[in-house]
Coordinates of C-alpha atoms in Angstrom, one line a residue:
Chain A
M237 CA -8.3 6.4 -125.8
K238 CA -7.5 8.9 -123.6
V239 CA -8.9 9.1 -119.7
S240 CA -7.9 12.8 -119.6
K241 CA -11.3 13.2 -121.6
V242 CA -13.3 12.6 -118.7
K243 CA -14.7 15.6 -117.2
S244 CA -14.8 14.6 -114.2
P245 CA -12.2 12.9 -113.2
G246 CA -10.8 11.5 -109.7
R247 CA -13.1 10.1 -107.8
C248 CA -17.0 10.3 -107.9
L249 CA -18.8 10.9 -104.1
V250 CA -21.5 8.6 -103.8
S251 CA -23.7 9.7 -101.5
N252 CA -26.7 7.6 -101.8
L253 CA -24.3 4.7 -101.0
N254 CA -26.0 3.8 -97.7
I255 CA -23.7 0.8 -96.6
K256 CA -21.9 0.3 -93.8
T257 CA -18.5 -1.6 -93.9
S258 CA -15.6 -2.0 -91.4
M259 CA -12.1 -1.5 -91.4
K260 CA -10.4 -3.8 -94.0
P261 CA -6.9 -4.1 -94.8
E262 CA -4.8 -3.1 -97.8
I263 CA -4.6 -5.1 -100.8
P264 CA -1.3 -6.0 -101.2
E265 CA 0.3 -5.6 -104.4
E266 CA 1.3 -8.6 -105.9
I267 CA -2.2 -9.5 -105.5
V268 CA -3.3 -6.3 -107.3
L269 CA -0.8 -7.5 -110.3
K270 CA -2.3 -11.1 -109.8
W271 CA -5.8 -9.9 -110.5
Q272 CA -4.6 -7.4 -113.2
G273 CA -3.3 -10.4 -115.2
I274 CA -6.4 -12.6 -114.9
L275 CA -8.3 -9.7 -115.9
D276 CA -6.5 -8.8 -118.7
L277 CA -6.2 -12.7 -119.5
M278 CA -10.1 -13.1 -119.4
C279 CA -10.9 -9.9 -121.7
R280 CA -8.4 -11.6 -124.4
I281 CA -10.0 -14.8 -124.3
L282 CA -13.7 -13.1 -124.1
G283 CA -12.9 -10.4 -126.4
V284 CA -14.5 -7.9 -124.5
Y285 CA -13.9 -4.1 -124.4
A286 CA -13.0 -3.6 -121.0
R287 CA -12.9 -5.1 -117.4
F288 CA -12.6 -3.1 -114.1
V289 CA -13.0 -3.9 -110.5
K290 CA -14.6 -1.1 -108.9
K291 CA -13.8 -0.9 -105.2
V292 CA -16.6 -0.1 -102.9
E293 CA -15.6 2.1 -99.8
P294 CA -18.5 4.0 -98.7
P295 CA -19.0 6.7 -99.7
R296 CA -16.3 6.5 -102.1
I297 CA -16.5 3.8 -105.5
E298 CA -13.3 3.9 -107.4
V299 CA -12.1 1.7 -110.1
F300 CA -9.4 -0.3 -108.5
I301 CA -8.0 -2.3 -111.2
A302 CA -9.0 -1.7 -115.2
S303 CA -8.3 -4.1 -117.9
A304 CA -5.6 -3.0 -120.1
T305 CA -7.4 -3.3 -123.3
E306 CA -7.2 -0.5 -125.5
S307 CA -10.9 0.0 -125.8
N308 CA -11.0 0.7 -121.8
P309 CA -12.6 3.9 -121.6
L310 CA -11.5 4.4 -117.9
D311 CA -8.1 4.0 -116.5
K312 CA -7.3 3.1 -113.2
E313 CA -4.4 5.0 -112.5
V314 CA -6.6 8.0 -113.0
R315 CA -9.3 6.5 -111.0
A316 CA -11.8 8.4 -112.9
D317 CA -15.4 7.3 -112.2
S318 CA -18.7 8.6 -113.0
D319 CA -20.6 5.8 -111.8
T320 CA -23.9 7.4 -109.4
G321 CA -23.7 3.9 -107.4
L322 CA -27.1 3.5 -108.6
Y323 CA -26.6 -0.3 -110.2
N324 CA -24.1 -0.6 -107.6
V325 CA -27.1 -0.4 -104.5
Q326 CA -29.2 -2.7 -106.3
M327 CA -26.0 -5.0 -107.0
I328 CA -25.0 -5.2 -103.6
K329 CA -28.7 -5.5 -102.1
Q330 CA -28.9 -8.5 -104.6
R331 CA -25.6 -10.3 -104.1
G332 CA -25.8 -11.9 -107.6
L333 CA -24.8 -11.0 -111.1
L334 CA -26.2 -8.2 -112.6
P335 CA -26.5 -7.9 -116.4
V336 CA -27.3 -4.9 -117.6
P337 CA -28.1 -5.6 -121.5
D338 CA -28.8 -1.9 -122.1
E339 CA -27.7 0.9 -119.8
L340 CA -30.4 3.8 -119.7
K341 CA -30.5 5.9 -122.3
D342 CA -31.2 9.0 -120.5
L343 CA -30.1 11.9 -121.4
D344 CA -27.8 12.9 -118.0
W345 CA -25.6 9.7 -118.8
E346 CA -24.8 10.8 -122.5
H347 CA -21.7 12.5 -121.2
K348 CA -20.6 8.9 -119.9
T349 CA -17.6 8.1 -121.8
E350 CA -18.5 4.6 -122.4
I351 CA -21.9 5.4 -123.6
E352 CA -20.9 7.3 -126.2
M353 CA -18.3 4.7 -127.1
G354 CA -21.6 2.5 -127.3
M355 CA -20.6 0.3 -124.6
N356 CA -23.8 0.3 -123.0
N357 CA -24.4 -3.4 -122.0
Y358 CA -22.4 -4.1 -118.7
V359 CA -22.4 -6.8 -116.1
R360 CA -21.8 -6.3 -112.7
F361 CA -20.7 -9.2 -110.1
P362 CA -20.4 -8.4 -106.2
L363 CA -17.3 -9.2 -104.6
E364 CA -17.3 -10.1 -100.8
W365 CA -15.2 -10.3 -97.8
P366 CA -15.6 -13.3 -96.4
D367 CA -17.5 -11.6 -93.3
G368 CA -20.2 -10.6 -96.3
E369 CA -19.1 -7.2 -96.7
I370 CA -18.9 -6.1 -99.9
F371 CA -15.6 -5.7 -101.4
G372 CA -16.4 -4.4 -104.6
T373 CA -17.4 -5.0 -108.1
I374 CA -16.5 -7.1 -111.4
Y375 CA -17.6 -5.0 -113.8
V376 CA -17.6 -5.5 -117.7
L377 CA -18.4 -3.2 -120.6
E378 CA -19.7 -4.2 -123.6
V379 CA -20.7 -3.4 -127.2
K380 CA -22.8 -6.2 -127.7
D381 CA -25.2 -8.0 -125.5
N382 CA -23.7 -11.3 -124.8
Q383 CA -23.6 -11.5 -121.3
N384 CA -25.8 -14.4 -120.5
T385 CA -23.6 -16.9 -122.0
S386 CA -22.1 -19.4 -120.1
D387 CA -18.6 -18.6 -120.7
Y388 CA -18.9 -15.5 -119.6
K389 CA -20.9 -16.4 -116.4
D390 CA -18.1 -19.3 -115.3
L391 CA -15.5 -16.6 -116.1
L392 CA -16.9 -13.8 -114.0
S393 CA -17.5 -16.7 -110.8
G394 CA -14.3 -18.3 -111.5
F395 CA -12.7 -14.5 -111.2
K396 CA -15.0 -14.0 -107.9
E397 CA -13.5 -17.2 -106.4
I398 CA -10.3 -16.1 -106.9
V399 CA -10.7 -12.9 -105.8
E400 CA -12.8 -13.8 -102.7
R401 CA -10.2 -16.8 -102.0
D402 CA -7.8 -13.7 -102.1
L403 CA -9.4 -11.6 -99.8
R404 CA -9.8 -14.3 -97.3
F405 CA -5.9 -14.6 -97.2
I406 CA -5.5 -11.0 -97.1
L407 CA -8.3 -10.5 -94.2
D408 CA -6.8 -13.9 -92.4
S409 CA -3.1 -12.4 -92.7
A410 CA -4.1 -9.2 -91.5
E411 CA -6.3 -10.5 -88.7
R412 CA -2.9 -13.1 -87.9
E413 CA -0.8 -9.8 -87.7
E414 CA -3.3 -8.0 -85.5
L415 CA -3.2 -10.7 -83.4
V416 CA 0.1 -11.1 -83.5
A417 CA 1.0 -7.4 -83.1
E418 CA -1.4 -7.4 -80.4
L419 CA 0.3 -10.6 -78.9
Q420 CA 3.5 -8.8 -79.0
H421 CA 2.1 -5.6 -77.5
Q422 CA 0.9 -7.6 -74.8
I423 CA 4.0 -9.1 -74.2
K424 CA 5.9 -5.7 -74.4
Q425 CA 3.5 -4.8 -71.8
F426 CA 3.7 -7.6 -70.0
K427 CA 7.5 -7.5 -70.5
Q428 CA 7.7 -3.8 -68.7
I429 CA 5.5 -5.4 -65.5
I430 CA 7.9 -7.8 -64.9
G431 CA 10.6 -5.4 -65.4
E432 CA 8.7 -3.2 -63.0
Q433 CA 8.1 -6.1 -60.8
A434 CA 11.5 -7.2 -61.1
T435 CA 12.9 -3.2 -60.2
E436 CA 10.5 -3.5 -57.4
L437 CA 11.4 -7.1 -56.2
E438 CA 15.2 -5.9 -56.5
R439 CA 14.7 -2.5 -54.3
L440 CA 12.6 -4.6 -51.8
N441 CA 15.1 -7.6 -51.7
K442 CA 17.8 -4.9 -51.0
E443 CA 15.6 -3.1 -48.3
H444 CA 14.9 -6.5 -46.7
L445 CA 18.7 -7.5 -47.0
K446 CA 19.2 -4.3 -45.2
E447 CA 16.6 -4.6 -42.4
I448 CA 18.0 -8.3 -41.6
T449 CA 21.5 -6.7 -41.6
E450 CA 20.4 -4.5 -39.1
R451 CA 18.0 -6.8 -36.9
K452 CA 21.0 -9.4 -37.4
K453 CA 23.4 -6.4 -35.9
S454 CA 20.3 -5.2 -33.2
E455 CA 20.5 -8.7 -32.1
Q456 CA 23.9 -9.4 -31.9
A457 CA 24.0 -6.2 -29.3
L458 CA 21.1 -7.6 -27.5
R459 CA 22.6 -10.8 -27.3
Y460 CA 26.0 -8.9 -26.0
A461 CA 24.1 -6.9 -23.6
Q462 CA 22.1 -9.6 -22.7
D463 CA 25.7 -12.0 -21.8
E464 CA 27.0 -8.8 -19.9
L465 CA 23.9 -8.3 -17.9
E466 CA 24.0 -12.3 -17.4
Q467 CA 27.6 -12.0 -15.9
R468 CA 27.0 -9.1 -14.2
V469 CA 23.8 -11.0 -12.5
K470 CA 26.1 -13.7 -11.8
E471 CA 28.9 -11.7 -10.4
R472 CA 26.3 -9.7 -8.4
T473 CA 25.0 -13.2 -7.0
A474 CA 28.4 -14.1 -6.1
C475 CA 29.0 -11.1 -4.4
L476 CA 25.2 -11.6 -2.5
E477 CA 26.3 -15.1 -1.6
A478 CA 29.5 -14.1 -0.5
A479 CA 28.2 -11.3 1.7
N480 CA 25.4 -13.1 3.1
R481 CA 28.0 -15.9 4.1
E482 CA 30.1 -13.4 5.5
L483 CA 27.1 -11.9 7.1
E484 CA 26.0 -15.4 8.4
A485 CA 29.5 -16.0 10.1
F486 CA 29.5 -12.8 11.5
S487 CA 25.9 -13.2 13.3
Y488 CA 27.6 -16.8 14.2
S489 CA 30.2 -15.4 15.6
I490 CA 28.6 -13.0 17.3
S491 CA 26.0 -15.3 18.7
H492 CA 28.8 -17.6 20.4
D493 CA 31.8 -15.0 20.8
L494 CA 30.6 -12.1 22.1
R495 CA 28.1 -13.7 24.8
A496 CA 31.1 -15.4 26.6
P497 CA 32.8 -12.4 28.1
L498 CA 29.0 -11.0 29.1
R499 CA 29.1 -14.1 31.0
A500 CA 32.3 -13.8 32.5
I501 CA 31.4 -10.0 33.7
N502 CA 27.9 -10.9 34.7
G503 CA 29.2 -14.3 36.3
F504 CA 32.0 -12.7 38.3
S505 CA 30.3 -9.7 39.4
Q506 CA 27.7 -11.9 40.7
A507 CA 30.7 -13.8 42.1
L508 CA 31.9 -10.7 44.0
L509 CA 28.2 -9.7 45.4
E510 CA 27.6 -13.0 46.9
D511 CA 31.4 -13.8 48.4
Y512 CA 32.5 -10.5 48.9
S513 CA 29.3 -8.6 49.9
N514 CA 30.5 -7.8 53.5
K515 CA 34.1 -6.0 52.2
M516 CA 31.9 -3.7 49.8
D517 CA 30.0 -0.9 50.9
S518 CA 26.6 -0.2 49.5
E519 CA 27.7 1.9 46.6
G520 CA 30.2 -0.7 45.7
K521 CA 27.6 -3.1 45.1
D522 CA 25.8 -0.9 43.2
Y523 CA 28.2 -0.5 40.6
L524 CA 28.7 -4.3 40.3
R525 CA 24.9 -4.6 40.0
R526 CA 25.0 -2.1 37.2
I527 CA 27.8 -4.2 35.6
C528 CA 25.6 -7.3 35.8
A529 CA 22.7 -5.1 34.4
G530 CA 24.7 -3.7 31.7
A531 CA 26.0 -7.1 30.8
N532 CA 22.1 -8.3 30.4
R533 CA 21.0 -5.4 28.7
M534 CA 23.9 -6.2 26.1
D535 CA 22.7 -9.3 25.8
L536 CA 19.7 -8.5 25.2
L537 CA 20.5 -6.1 22.0
I538 CA 22.5 -9.2 21.0
N539 CA 19.6 -10.8 20.8
E540 CA 17.5 -8.3 19.1
I541 CA 20.2 -7.7 16.6
L542 CA 20.7 -11.4 15.8
K543 CA 17.0 -11.5 15.3
L544 CA 17.3 -8.7 12.8
S545 CA 19.9 -10.4 10.9
R546 CA 17.8 -13.8 10.8
L547 CA 14.6 -12.0 10.0
S548 CA 16.5 -10.7 6.9
R549 CA 17.8 -14.2 6.0
A550 CA 14.6 -16.5 6.7
E551 CA 12.7 -17.8 3.8
L552 CA 9.5 -16.6 3.3
N553 CA 6.8 -18.9 3.3
I554 CA 3.8 -16.8 1.5
K555 CA 0.4 -17.6 1.7
N556 CA -3.0 -15.7 1.4
L557 CA -4.2 -15.2 5.3
D558 CA -6.7 -13.2 7.7
I559 CA -4.3 -10.4 9.0
S560 CA -7.4 -9.2 11.3
A561 CA -7.3 -12.5 13.1
L562 CA -3.5 -12.4 13.4
A563 CA -4.2 -8.6 14.7
R564 CA -6.6 -9.9 17.2
I565 CA -4.2 -12.7 18.3
V566 CA -1.5 -10.4 19.0
S567 CA -3.8 -7.7 20.8
I568 CA -4.9 -10.5 23.4
E569 CA -1.4 -11.5 24.1
L570 CA -0.9 -7.7 24.9
Q571 CA -3.9 -7.8 27.5
K572 CA -3.0 -10.9 29.0
K573 CA 0.6 -9.5 29.7
E574 CA -1.3 -6.4 31.4
R575 CA -4.0 -7.1 32.6
K576 CA -4.9 -4.3 34.8
R577 CA -4.8 -1.8 31.8
K578 CA -8.0 -1.0 30.0
V579 CA -7.5 -0.7 26.3
E580 CA -9.8 -0.4 23.5
F581 CA -9.1 -2.7 20.5
K582 CA -11.1 -1.8 17.3
I583 CA -9.8 -4.2 14.7
I584 CA -11.8 -4.7 11.6
S585 CA -12.6 -8.1 10.5
G586 CA -11.6 -10.2 7.7
L587 CA -8.9 -8.2 6.4
R588 CA -6.6 -10.4 4.1
A589 CA -2.9 -10.3 3.0
V590 CA -0.5 -12.1 1.7
G591 CA 2.7 -12.7 3.5
D592 CA 4.4 -14.7 5.8
S593 CA 2.6 -15.3 8.9
K594 CA 5.4 -15.7 11.5
L595 CA 7.1 -12.4 9.8
L596 CA 3.6 -10.6 10.1
R597 CA 2.8 -11.6 13.3
V598 CA 6.3 -9.9 14.4
V599 CA 5.4 -6.9 12.6
L600 CA 2.0 -6.7 14.2
E601 CA 3.5 -7.5 17.8
N602 CA 5.4 -4.7 17.2
L603 CA 3.3 -2.3 15.6
L604 CA 0.2 -2.8 18.3
G605 CA 3.4 -3.3 21.3
N606 CA 4.2 0.1 20.5
A607 CA 1.1 1.3 20.6
W608 CA 0.1 -0.4 23.5
K609 CA 3.2 0.8 25.1
F610 CA 2.8 4.7 23.6
T611 CA -0.9 4.6 25.2
A612 CA -0.1 3.6 28.7
K613 CA -0.6 6.9 30.0
K614 CA -3.8 7.6 28.3
K615 CA -6.9 6.9 30.7
H616 CA -9.0 5.7 27.7
A617 CA -6.5 4.5 25.3
V618 CA -7.9 3.6 21.8
I619 CA -5.7 1.1 19.6
E620 CA -7.4 0.7 15.9
F621 CA -6.3 -1.9 13.3
A622 CA -8.0 -1.7 9.9
S623 CA -7.2 -0.7 6.0
K624 CA -7.3 2.3 4.1
E625 CA -10.6 2.7 1.7
E626 CA -8.3 3.9 -0.9
P627 CA -5.4 1.7 -2.3
D628 CA -1.6 3.2 -2.4
K629 CA -1.8 5.5 -4.9
D630 CA 1.8 4.4 -6.4
S631 CA 1.0 0.4 -5.9
G632 CA -2.4 0.0 -5.7
Q633 CA -1.9 -2.6 -2.9
T634 CA -4.1 -2.0 0.2
V635 CA -3.1 0.0 3.4
Y636 CA -3.3 -1.3 6.5
Y637 CA -2.6 1.0 9.3
V638 CA -2.4 1.1 13.3
R639 CA -3.5 3.8 15.0
D640 CA -3.2 4.8 18.8
N641 CA -4.4 8.1 20.7
G642 CA -0.8 7.7 22.7
I643 CA 2.0 10.6 23.0
G644 CA 2.4 10.3 19.4
F645 CA 5.9 11.9 17.6
D646 CA 7.1 14.9 16.1
M647 CA 6.8 14.3 12.4
T648 CA 10.7 15.9 11.9
Q649 CA 11.7 12.5 13.7
A650 CA 9.5 10.5 11.6
G651 CA 12.5 9.0 9.1
K652 CA 14.3 8.1 11.8
M653 CA 12.2 6.3 13.9
F654 CA 13.2 3.2 11.1
I655 CA 16.6 3.1 12.3
A656 CA 17.9 0.4 14.3
F657 CA 18.7 1.6 17.9
H658 CA 17.2 5.0 17.1
R659 CA 15.0 6.0 19.8
L660 CA 12.2 9.0 20.0
H661 CA 11.7 8.5 23.6
N662 CA 13.2 7.9 26.7
E663 CA 14.4 4.6 27.6
K664 CA 13.5 4.7 31.7
E665 CA 10.0 6.3 30.2
F666 CA 9.3 4.0 27.6
P667 CA 11.7 0.4 27.4
G668 CA 12.6 -1.2 24.5
T669 CA 15.6 -2.2 22.6
G670 CA 15.1 0.4 20.1
I671 CA 15.0 -2.2 17.0
G672 CA 11.0 -3.1 17.0
L673 CA 10.7 -0.2 14.2
A674 CA 13.8 -1.5 12.0
T675 CA 12.4 -5.0 12.5
V676 CA 9.3 -4.0 11.1
Q677 CA 10.8 -2.5 8.3
R678 CA 13.1 -5.2 7.4
I679 CA 10.2 -7.2 7.3
I680 CA 7.8 -5.4 5.1
N681 CA 10.8 -4.4 3.0
R682 CA 11.0 -8.6 2.4
H683 CA 7.2 -8.2 1.3
E684 CA 8.4 -5.6 -1.2
G685 CA 5.8 -3.0 0.8
R686 CA 6.6 -0.1 2.1
I687 CA 6.1 1.3 6.0
W688 CA 5.6 5.2 6.9
A689 CA 4.5 7.1 10.1
E690 CA 2.1 9.9 10.7
G691 CA 2.1 11.4 14.2
K692 CA 2.0 14.7 16.1
V693 CA 3.1 15.4 20.0
N694 CA 0.5 14.2 22.5
E695 CA -2.1 13.1 19.6
G696 CA -1.1 9.7 18.7
A697 CA 0.7 8.1 15.9
V698 CA -0.4 5.8 12.5
F699 CA 1.7 3.6 11.0
Y700 CA 0.6 2.6 7.6
F701 CA 2.0 -0.3 5.3
T702 CA 1.8 -1.9 2.4
L703 CA 2.9 -5.6 1.6
G704 CA 3.4 -5.8 -2.2
K705 CA 2.9 -8.1 -4.7
I706 CA 4.8 -11.5 -3.8
C707 CA 2.4 -14.1 -4.4
Chain B
M164 CA 33.7 -46.2 43.1
N165 CA 30.0 -45.5 42.3
E166 CA 30.7 -42.0 41.6
K167 CA 28.9 -39.8 38.6
V168 CA 31.6 -38.0 36.9
I169 CA 30.5 -35.1 34.4
L170 CA 32.8 -34.7 31.2
L171 CA 32.9 -30.6 30.5
V172 CA 34.3 -29.8 27.2
E173 CA 34.9 -25.8 27.3
D174 CA 38.0 -24.0 26.1
D175 CA 36.7 -20.7 27.8
P176 CA 38.5 -20.9 31.4
N177 CA 35.8 -18.4 33.0
D178 CA 32.7 -20.2 31.6
V179 CA 34.7 -23.8 33.5
D180 CA 35.0 -21.7 36.8
L181 CA 31.1 -20.2 36.4
T182 CA 30.1 -23.9 35.7
L183 CA 32.3 -25.1 38.7
R184 CA 30.3 -22.3 41.1
A185 CA 26.9 -22.9 39.5
L186 CA 27.4 -26.6 40.4
K187 CA 29.0 -26.0 44.0
K188 CA 26.2 -23.3 44.5
N189 CA 23.5 -25.8 43.5
N190 CA 25.4 -28.8 45.6
I191 CA 25.9 -30.8 42.8
K192 CA 29.2 -32.6 44.3
N193 CA 29.7 -34.8 41.8
R194 CA 33.1 -34.9 40.0
M195 CA 33.8 -32.7 36.9
D196 CA 36.4 -33.3 34.5
V197 CA 37.4 -30.6 32.0
A198 CA 38.4 -31.2 28.3
Q199 CA 40.2 -28.0 26.5
D200 CA 39.2 -28.7 23.3
G201 CA 37.5 -31.3 21.1
V202 CA 41.0 -33.5 20.6
E203 CA 41.2 -33.6 24.4
A204 CA 37.8 -34.7 24.4
L205 CA 37.9 -38.1 22.1
D206 CA 41.0 -38.9 23.7
Y207 CA 39.4 -38.6 27.1
L208 CA 36.5 -40.2 26.3
F209 CA 38.7 -43.1 24.1
R210 CA 41.4 -43.3 26.4
R211 CA 43.8 -42.5 23.9
N212 CA 47.1 -40.6 24.3
K213 CA 47.6 -38.9 27.6
F214 CA 44.4 -40.5 28.7
K215 CA 45.5 -44.0 27.7
Y216 CA 46.6 -45.3 31.3
L217 CA 43.7 -43.7 33.0
E218 CA 42.6 -46.1 35.4
E219 CA 39.1 -45.8 35.5
R220 CA 37.3 -47.6 32.9
K221 CA 33.9 -46.0 33.5
L222 CA 32.4 -43.6 31.0
P223 CA 31.5 -40.3 32.5
E224 CA 27.3 -39.8 33.4
V225 CA 26.8 -37.0 30.9
V226 CA 28.9 -34.7 28.6
L227 CA 28.6 -31.1 28.3
L228 CA 29.6 -30.3 25.2
D229 CA 30.5 -26.8 23.5
L230 CA 29.9 -26.2 20.2
K231 CA 32.9 -23.6 19.4
L232 CA 36.4 -25.5 20.1
P233 CA 39.6 -25.3 19.7
K234 CA 41.1 -27.7 17.1
I235 CA 38.2 -30.3 16.6
D236 CA 34.6 -28.5 16.6
G237 CA 31.7 -29.8 19.1
L238 CA 29.7 -31.1 16.4
E239 CA 32.6 -33.3 15.1
V240 CA 32.8 -34.5 18.8
L241 CA 29.7 -35.2 18.7
R242 CA 29.7 -37.4 15.5
Q243 CA 32.7 -39.5 16.8
I244 CA 31.0 -40.3 19.9
R245 CA 28.0 -41.7 18.3
K246 CA 30.2 -43.6 16.0
N247 CA 31.8 -45.1 18.5
E248 CA 30.8 -48.7 19.9
Q249 CA 31.5 -47.7 23.4
T250 CA 30.2 -44.0 23.6
K251 CA 27.5 -44.4 21.1
L252 CA 24.7 -44.4 23.8
L253 CA 26.7 -41.8 26.0
P254 CA 23.9 -38.7 27.3
V255 CA 25.5 -35.6 25.2
V256 CA 24.0 -32.2 26.2
I257 CA 25.1 -29.3 24.2
L258 CA 25.8 -26.8 26.2
T259 CA 26.7 -23.6 24.1
S260 CA 26.3 -19.7 24.0
S261 CA 24.1 -19.6 20.8
K262 CA 21.0 -20.8 19.6
E263 CA 21.5 -20.4 15.9
E264 CA 19.0 -22.2 14.0
Q265 CA 21.6 -24.5 12.3
D266 CA 23.3 -25.4 15.4
L267 CA 20.2 -26.7 16.7
I268 CA 19.3 -28.7 13.9
N269 CA 22.8 -30.2 13.4
S270 CA 23.2 -31.0 17.4
Y271 CA 19.8 -32.9 17.2
K272 CA 20.8 -34.7 13.6
L273 CA 24.0 -35.7 15.1
G274 CA 22.5 -37.4 18.3
A275 CA 22.5 -34.5 21.0
N276 CA 20.2 -35.6 23.7
S277 CA 19.7 -32.0 24.9
Y278 CA 20.4 -28.6 24.0
I279 CA 20.8 -25.8 26.6
R280 CA 21.5 -22.4 25.8
K281 CA 24.0 -20.7 28.4
P282 CA 22.5 -17.7 29.6
V283 CA 25.2 -14.6 30.1
D284 CA 22.9 -13.6 33.7
F285 CA 24.8 -15.7 36.0
N286 CA 21.4 -16.4 38.2
Q287 CA 19.6 -18.0 35.3
F288 CA 22.9 -19.9 34.5
S289 CA 23.2 -21.3 37.6
D290 CA 19.5 -22.1 37.3
A291 CA 20.2 -24.3 33.9
V292 CA 23.1 -26.1 35.5
R293 CA 21.2 -26.8 38.6
N294 CA 18.5 -28.4 36.5
L295 CA 20.7 -30.3 34.7
G296 CA 22.4 -31.9 37.4
L297 CA 18.7 -32.8 38.6
Y298 CA 18.0 -34.6 35.2
W299 CA 21.0 -35.9 34.4
L300 CA 22.9 -37.5 37.5
V301 CA 19.6 -38.2 39.7
L302 CA 16.5 -38.7 37.1
N303 CA 17.8 -40.0 33.6
E304 CA 18.5 -43.7 33.8
T305 CA 21.6 -44.4 31.6
P306 CA 21.4 -46.9 29.1
P307 CA 23.1 -50.2 30.3
G308 CA 26.5 -51.8 29.3
M309 CA 27.9 -48.3 29.8
V310 CA 31.0 -49.3 31.4
D311 CA 33.9 -50.0 29.1

């Protein structure tokens, strides 16, 4: 039987096969061979003409295995099939054995090879994948009508069992493979991710290490700088301490040794005046008096200088205090010394300050004392103590001030007045040692504050000061 | 001999003369012995060395002690005086040029009875000496048992 006779070779497209199937794995070659063997054996046992396994792959139905019987009109290799799928659909829907004792003797079917050969009796039996989807059919062509024998059914059922077991195995294997592939893919991805992360980690590590090294370096540099600074502070402190000791020794020496000669000058001049007054004219006596006064004056200056140096060294006793009250006390004392003078004091009440009360009193004694002194010629002298409404622009500290309407000063001289022994006015007119403002500045400095003055000749003076944050 | 003697410990001859003059001016006729440094002062008080054979056994009524002295300074002299059983109650007046806080504190700590700063002005100095004499030689009663 030559298949080449078949007029419509190849695959027959079945348009009305309305069955949905999912992608299924290929049937391996060895399984196909096994099925072929069984199929051939069954043909021999049953003595049938032809058997096929038709595979249904909508919309295609193809001859998958054809028995090697000589009477087989269809050849597997050519895959010729003229099946319209009509019975297939019926069988698939029925899911059971479909015996067709006498195939339709329709004229349309006449041309079919098997019918031409008289094989118009056939049986179909569905073959299913484990998931219930149809794989295909076993298809037996017969000349005789013996499809209802139990041998027939048993063998077909047996073959169906074998095929379906194999299908289960194939599907399981495929699933397993798919799973393995998926797993391998995942492993691969995972490895990639790990690899990327490892690279990133390595990069970060490197960066980190670099950072650590740099930090260590800068820490070391910092420590080095700190050590150096500490060393310098130590050295400077030692220097300062030495200078302080020297200063103390110096002032101690001044205090003791400079006075003795002055005492001698004054004492023996006095002795001359007393014991030899009849041997001197008035001019001689005047000279001696001047010598005495000079010595006394020098004693006074020494005293002031020592006071100034003591102020620089004395420990500060910082407290929050009522500076207005302090100013009032000082003003009362000034008034007591010169009761004849009429001076109006305008002292704002309740001003607070943080500082050493003893030293701040010295500040006020000097500033208010100066104001008192330089308003001596004023008919209506006014001395004010208050604070500015606005705090100091640079430091934000309260600005206190002492204002008078006295003789004032030339602003071009303003810087010099805080220098020790520097006087802006004639000593005869306004007596003093010239050390008062230097003392005040020293005290303000020790309080980490600032002092400055404003004035105009004959129009009074204002002395401003701040006290730093030394709480 | 009931004379009240003053011991002046002073190294400056000018100051010695001025002190003498001030005493004289104020009619204080008590005898004044002078020690010119710390060692001499202690030898005098403890009857040692060149004062070993000093017949007089009576201690001075008051010691006028300068602080800045050659050899042994005033504070050390004061310490020795207070350490010695015979002299520990002896009135000692510090008479010196300075009134440095540290000197004042140390002097009183070591048991000085008084501290007077020598004024530069002789008139003031004279007043101070007069007050000293009046107080220590007339008003003050020395503790008993001051005779060696």
